[in-house]
Amino acid sequence: MAKLKLGQEVPSFSLINTEGELFQFEQHQKEDKRWHMLVFFRGEWCPVCNEQLEELQEHLGAFRKLDVHPIAIAKDSLESLRKMKEKHNLEFPVLSDKENAAIDSYGVMMHREDDPYEDHGEHGEPAIFLIDENGKLMAQYLQSSPFGRPSADGLIKTIKYIRKNKA
């Protein structure tokens, strides 16, 4: 599991989006010079994750004003992610990471089959990575359980603070 440091260039990854297209993060960053917010979530089956994604959608206008582009990632199948995206009318990309490519390279905590409590099998735990226009890590939130995630308002305050104080 990787441990990313603030100011470090983040790893790239290639995953399939809910439209069935290849999403290459490095290429996307070259074409889209906004800040990016990678939102790793447990899966479409997780009610707390669904609430989080709905909240991000509700605050999408505020993120756009701050020039921040959310991207959601989970280990789920494309079909389940497609249904979830449609159900919540999500307007940001949702990507499937079945092989843990981004999960592993970003050091997202994993719940494994042999962990001390049962929890819907193997899946990534919640994590958020805020990445600036140059591909540098500005903030990260790593969780080892479904609870304790920052709210959309908390993320907006963090983004404003970092932008104001960025060297």
PDB file of C-alpha atoms in Angstrom:
ATOM      1  CA  MET A   1       0.000   0.000   0.000  1.00  0.00           C
ATOM      2  CA  ALA A   2       1.386   3.352  -1.081  1.00  0.00           C
ATOM      3  CA  LYS A   3       1.619   6.291   1.301  1.00  0.00           C
ATOM      4  CA  LEU A   4       1.273   9.564  -0.564  1.00  0.00           C
ATOM      5  CA  LYS A   5       2.751  12.790   0.763  1.00  0.00           C
ATOM      6  CA  LEU A   6       1.383  16.300   0.383  1.00  0.00           C
ATOM      7  CA  GLY A   7       2.946  18.064  -2.584  1.00  0.00           C
ATOM      8  CA  GLN A   8       3.820  14.760  -4.241  1.00  0.00           C
ATOM      9  CA  GLU A   9       2.746  14.093  -7.817  1.00  0.00           C
ATOM     10  CA  VAL A  10      -0.094  11.597  -7.690  1.00  0.00           C
ATOM     11  CA  PRO A  11      -0.085   8.272  -9.544  1.00  0.00           C
ATOM     12  CA  SER A  12      -1.954   7.880 -12.786  1.00  0.00           C
ATOM     13  CA  PHE A  13      -4.436   5.104 -13.497  1.00  0.00           C
ATOM     14  CA  SER A  14      -6.632   3.810 -16.301  1.00  0.00           C
ATOM     15  CA  LEU A  15     -10.134   2.594 -15.395  1.00  0.00           C
ATOM     16  CA  ILE A  16     -13.447   2.063 -17.174  1.00  0.00           C
ATOM     17  CA  ASN A  17     -16.224   4.610 -16.580  1.00  0.00           C
ATOM     18  CA  THR A  18     -19.940   3.836 -16.342  1.00  0.00           C
ATOM     19  CA  GLU A  19     -20.317   4.620 -20.044  1.00  0.00           C
ATOM     20  CA  GLY A  20     -17.907   1.757 -20.801  1.00  0.00           C
ATOM     21  CA  GLU A  21     -15.084   4.075 -21.919  1.00  0.00           C
ATOM     22  CA  LEU A  22     -11.452   4.018 -20.824  1.00  0.00           C
ATOM     23  CA  PHE A  23     -10.688   6.872 -18.423  1.00  0.00           C
ATOM     24  CA  GLN A  24      -6.970   7.667 -18.270  1.00  0.00           C
ATOM     25  CA  PHE A  25      -6.317  10.011 -15.368  1.00  0.00           C
ATOM     26  CA  GLU A  26      -2.971  11.333 -16.642  1.00  0.00           C
ATOM     27  CA  GLN A  27      -4.481  12.226 -20.028  1.00  0.00           C
ATOM     28  CA  HIS A  28      -7.555  13.704 -18.333  1.00  0.00           C
ATOM     29  CA  GLN A  29      -5.345  15.961 -16.180  1.00  0.00           C
ATOM     30  CA  LYS A  30      -3.545  17.245 -19.293  1.00  0.00           C
ATOM     31  CA  GLU A  31      -6.853  18.126 -20.945  1.00  0.00           C
ATOM     32  CA  ASP A  32      -8.676  19.369 -17.849  1.00  0.00           C
ATOM     33  CA  LYS A  33      -6.601  21.804 -15.774  1.00  0.00           C
ATOM     34  CA  ARG A  34      -9.042  22.027 -12.884  1.00  0.00           C
ATOM     35  CA  TRP A  35      -8.291  20.593  -9.475  1.00  0.00           C
ATOM     36  CA  HIS A  36      -9.513  17.017  -9.122  1.00  0.00           C
ATOM     37  CA  MET A  37     -11.130  15.360  -6.153  1.00  0.00           C
ATOM     38  CA  LEU A  38     -10.871  11.567  -6.258  1.00  0.00           C
ATOM     39  CA  VAL A  39     -13.613  10.073  -4.086  1.00  0.00           C
ATOM     40  CA  PHE A  40     -13.076   6.391  -3.333  1.00  0.00           C
ATOM     41  CA  PHE A  41     -16.176   4.738  -1.908  1.00  0.00           C
ATOM     42  CA  ARG A  42     -17.059   1.274  -0.615  1.00  0.00           C
ATOM     43  CA  GLY A  43     -19.669   0.384  -3.222  1.00  0.00           C
ATOM     44  CA  GLU A  44     -23.167   1.035  -4.487  1.00  0.00           C
ATOM     45  CA  TRP A  45     -24.494  -1.277  -1.744  1.00  0.00           C
ATOM     46  CA  CYS A  46     -23.252   1.072   0.995  1.00  0.00           C
ATOM     47  CA  PRO A  47     -25.969   3.509   2.202  1.00  0.00           C
ATOM     48  CA  VAL A  48     -23.391   5.906   3.700  1.00  0.00           C
ATOM     49  CA  CYS A  49     -21.564   6.016   0.348  1.00  0.00           C
ATOM     50  CA  ASN A  50     -24.798   6.751  -1.473  1.00  0.00           C
ATOM     51  CA  GLU A  51     -25.495   9.637   0.918  1.00  0.00           C
ATOM     52  CA  GLN A  52     -21.974  10.982   0.379  1.00  0.00           C
ATOM     53  CA  LEU A  53     -22.268  10.879  -3.412  1.00  0.00           C
ATOM     54  CA  GLU A  54     -25.707  12.513  -3.287  1.00  0.00           C
ATOM     55  CA  GLU A  55     -24.271  15.276  -1.099  1.00  0.00           C
ATOM     56  CA  LEU A  56     -21.386  15.828  -3.519  1.00  0.00           C
ATOM     57  CA  GLN A  57     -23.905  16.073  -6.365  1.00  0.00           C
ATOM     58  CA  GLU A  58     -25.977  18.597  -4.384  1.00  0.00           C
ATOM     59  CA  HIS A  59     -22.842  20.721  -3.897  1.00  0.00           C
ATOM     60  CA  LEU A  60     -21.525  20.253  -7.446  1.00  0.00           C
ATOM     61  CA  GLY A  61     -22.177  23.914  -8.256  1.00  0.00           C
ATOM     62  CA  ALA A  62     -19.969  25.004  -5.357  1.00  0.00           C
ATOM     63  CA  PHE A  63     -17.205  22.630  -6.456  1.00  0.00           C
ATOM     64  CA  ARG A  64     -17.464  23.951 -10.013  1.00  0.00           C
ATOM     65  CA  LYS A  65     -17.148  27.546  -8.734  1.00  0.00           C
ATOM     66  CA  LEU A  66     -13.946  26.437  -6.980  1.00  0.00           C
ATOM     67  CA  ASP A  67     -12.773  24.799 -10.239  1.00  0.00           C
ATOM     68  CA  VAL A  68     -12.781  21.317  -8.677  1.00  0.00           C
ATOM     69  CA  HIS A  69     -13.836  18.200 -10.592  1.00  0.00           C
ATOM     70  CA  PRO A  70     -15.059  15.216  -8.517  1.00  0.00           C
ATOM     71  CA  ILE A  71     -14.394  11.686  -9.761  1.00  0.00           C
ATOM     72  CA  ALA A  72     -15.868   8.702  -7.874  1.00  0.00           C
ATOM     73  CA  ILE A  73     -14.163   5.286  -7.781  1.00  0.00           C
ATOM     74  CA  ALA A  74     -15.224   1.912  -6.368  1.00  0.00           C
ATOM     75  CA  LYS A  75     -14.348  -1.761  -6.808  1.00  0.00           C
ATOM     76  CA  ASP A  76     -17.926  -2.547  -7.945  1.00  0.00           C
ATOM     77  CA  SER A  77     -18.992  -3.867 -11.322  1.00  0.00           C
ATOM     78  CA  LEU A  78     -19.801  -1.391 -14.071  1.00  0.00           C
ATOM     79  CA  GLU A  79     -23.441  -2.486 -14.059  1.00  0.00           C
ATOM     80  CA  SER A  80     -23.997  -1.745 -10.359  1.00  0.00           C
ATOM     81  CA  LEU A  81     -22.164   1.587 -10.654  1.00  0.00           C
ATOM     82  CA  ARG A  82     -24.215   2.502 -13.739  1.00  0.00           C
ATOM     83  CA  LYS A  83     -27.463   1.880 -11.840  1.00  0.00           C
ATOM     84  CA  MET A  84     -26.244   3.900  -8.852  1.00  0.00           C
ATOM     85  CA  LYS A  85     -25.134   6.817 -11.048  1.00  0.00           C
ATOM     86  CA  GLU A  86     -28.507   6.884 -12.788  1.00  0.00           C
ATOM     87  CA  LYS A  87     -30.455   6.542  -9.520  1.00  0.00           C
ATOM     88  CA  HIS A  88     -28.726   9.584  -8.005  1.00  0.00           C
ATOM     89  CA  ASN A  89     -28.366  11.557 -11.272  1.00  0.00           C
ATOM     90  CA  LEU A  90     -24.633  11.951 -10.700  1.00  0.00           C
ATOM     91  CA  GLU A  91     -23.062  14.394 -13.142  1.00  0.00           C
ATOM     92  CA  PHE A  92     -19.446  13.485 -12.396  1.00  0.00           C
ATOM     93  CA  PRO A  93     -17.520  10.431 -13.610  1.00  0.00           C
ATOM     94  CA  VAL A  94     -17.925   7.150 -11.745  1.00  0.00           C
ATOM     95  CA  LEU A  95     -15.190   4.577 -12.384  1.00  0.00           C
ATOM     96  CA  SER A  96     -14.868   0.850 -11.710  1.00  0.00           C
ATOM     97  CA  ASP A  97     -11.609  -0.367 -10.135  1.00  0.00           C
ATOM     98  CA  LYS A  98     -12.217  -4.147 -10.125  1.00  0.00           C
ATOM     99  CA  GLU A  99      -8.458  -4.918 -10.121  1.00  0.00           C
ATOM    100  CA  ASN A 100      -7.583  -2.356  -7.393  1.00  0.00           C
ATOM    101  CA  ALA A 101      -5.280  -0.393  -9.715  1.00  0.00           C
ATOM    102  CA  ALA A 102      -6.119   3.051  -8.304  1.00  0.00           C
ATOM    103  CA  ILE A 103      -7.073   1.695  -4.866  1.00  0.00           C
ATOM    104  CA  ASP A 104      -3.597   0.192  -4.408  1.00  0.00           C
ATOM    105  CA  SER A 105      -1.593   3.040  -5.971  1.00  0.00           C
ATOM    106  CA  TYR A 106      -3.325   5.622  -3.746  1.00  0.00           C
ATOM    107  CA  GLY A 107      -3.005   3.546  -0.580  1.00  0.00           C
ATOM    108  CA  VAL A 108      -6.738   3.270   0.016  1.00  0.00           C
ATOM    109  CA  MET A 109      -7.523   1.014   2.983  1.00  0.00           C
ATOM    110  CA  MET A 110      -9.045  -2.325   2.013  1.00  0.00           C
ATOM    111  CA  HIS A 111     -11.533  -4.447   3.884  1.00  0.00           C
ATOM    112  CA  ARG A 112     -10.491  -8.055   3.250  1.00  0.00           C
ATOM    113  CA  GLU A 113     -12.283 -11.370   3.719  1.00  0.00           C
ATOM    114  CA  ASP A 114     -10.012 -12.269   6.668  1.00  0.00           C
ATOM    115  CA  ASP A 115     -10.496  -8.971   8.547  1.00  0.00           C
ATOM    116  CA  PRO A 116     -11.871  -9.258  12.111  1.00  0.00           C
ATOM    117  CA  TYR A 117     -15.467  -8.428  11.131  1.00  0.00           C
ATOM    118  CA  GLU A 118     -17.702  -9.301   8.179  1.00  0.00           C
ATOM    119  CA  ASP A 119     -18.531  -6.357   5.937  1.00  0.00           C
ATOM    120  CA  HIS A 120     -19.812  -7.205   2.442  1.00  0.00           C
ATOM    121  CA  GLY A 121     -16.628  -9.001   1.364  1.00  0.00           C
ATOM    122  CA  GLU A 122     -13.542  -7.306  -0.063  1.00  0.00           C
ATOM    123  CA  HIS A 123     -13.870  -3.608  -0.890  1.00  0.00           C
ATOM    124  CA  GLY A 124     -12.008  -0.327  -0.639  1.00  0.00           C
ATOM    125  CA  GLU A 125     -12.796   1.922   2.283  1.00  0.00           C
ATOM    126  CA  PRO A 126     -13.670   5.624   1.876  1.00  0.00           C
ATOM    127  CA  ALA A 127     -10.890   7.987   0.835  1.00  0.00           C
ATOM    128  CA  ILE A 128     -10.666  11.420  -0.761  1.00  0.00           C
ATOM    129  CA  PHE A 129      -7.667  12.918  -2.533  1.00  0.00           C
ATOM    130  CA  LEU A 130      -7.578  16.581  -3.532  1.00  0.00           C
ATOM    131  CA  ILE A 131      -5.188  17.173  -6.432  1.00  0.00           C
ATOM    132  CA  ASP A 132      -4.176  20.559  -7.840  1.00  0.00           C
ATOM    133  CA  GLU A 133      -3.941  21.578 -11.505  1.00  0.00           C
ATOM    134  CA  ASN A 134      -0.323  20.358 -11.639  1.00  0.00           C
ATOM    135  CA  GLY A 135      -1.157  16.866 -10.395  1.00  0.00           C
ATOM    136  CA  LYS A 136       0.164  17.474  -6.863  1.00  0.00           C
ATOM    137  CA  LEU A 137      -1.568  16.120  -3.773  1.00  0.00           C
ATOM    138  CA  MET A 138      -3.046  18.942  -1.672  1.00  0.00           C
ATOM    139  CA  ALA A 139      -5.105  16.942   0.873  1.00  0.00           C
ATOM    140  CA  GLN A 140      -6.066  13.356   1.640  1.00  0.00           C
ATOM    141  CA  TYR A 141      -8.591  11.642   3.851  1.00  0.00           C
ATOM    142  CA  LEU A 142      -8.179   7.902   4.465  1.00  0.00           C
ATOM    143  CA  GLN A 143     -10.762   5.879   6.395  1.00  0.00           C
ATOM    144  CA  SER A 144     -10.705   2.326   7.724  1.00  0.00           C
ATOM    145  CA  SER A 145     -14.476   2.150   8.211  1.00  0.00           C
ATOM    146  CA  PRO A 146     -17.597   3.642   6.618  1.00  0.00           C
ATOM    147  CA  PHE A 147     -17.866   6.578   9.018  1.00  0.00           C
ATOM    148  CA  GLY A 148     -15.887   9.769   9.632  1.00  0.00           C
ATOM    149  CA  ARG A 149     -15.819  11.136   6.097  1.00  0.00           C
ATOM    150  CA  PRO A 150     -15.610  14.899   5.572  1.00  0.00           C
ATOM    151  CA  SER A 151     -18.846  16.608   4.573  1.00  0.00           C
ATOM    152  CA  ALA A 152     -19.153  18.517   1.310  1.00  0.00           C
ATOM    153  CA  ASP A 153     -19.099  21.747   3.338  1.00  0.00           C
ATOM    154  CA  GLY A 154     -15.931  20.596   5.093  1.00  0.00           C
ATOM    155  CA  LEU A 155     -14.307  19.794   1.745  1.00  0.00           C
ATOM    156  CA  ILE A 156     -15.295  23.201   0.360  1.00  0.00           C
ATOM    157  CA  LYS A 157     -13.758  24.929   3.407  1.00  0.00           C
ATOM    158  CA  THR A 158     -10.586  22.847   3.007  1.00  0.00           C
ATOM    159  CA  ILE A 159     -10.297  23.698  -0.691  1.00  0.00           C
ATOM    160  CA  LYS A 160     -10.736  27.425   0.011  1.00  0.00           C
ATOM    161  CA  TYR A 161      -8.182  27.286   2.833  1.00  0.00           C
ATOM    162  CA  ILE A 162      -5.578  25.464   0.744  1.00  0.00           C
ATOM    163  CA  ARG A 163      -6.060  27.778  -2.238  1.00  0.00           C
ATOM    164  CA  LYS A 164      -5.709  30.852  -0.003  1.00  0.00           C
ATOM    165  CA  ASN A 165      -2.580  29.524   1.719  1.00  0.00           C
ATOM    166  CA  LYS A 166      -0.916  27.622  -1.128  1.00  0.00           C
ATOM    167  CA  ALA A 167       2.732  28.518  -1.515  1.00  0.00           C
TER     168      ALA A 167
END
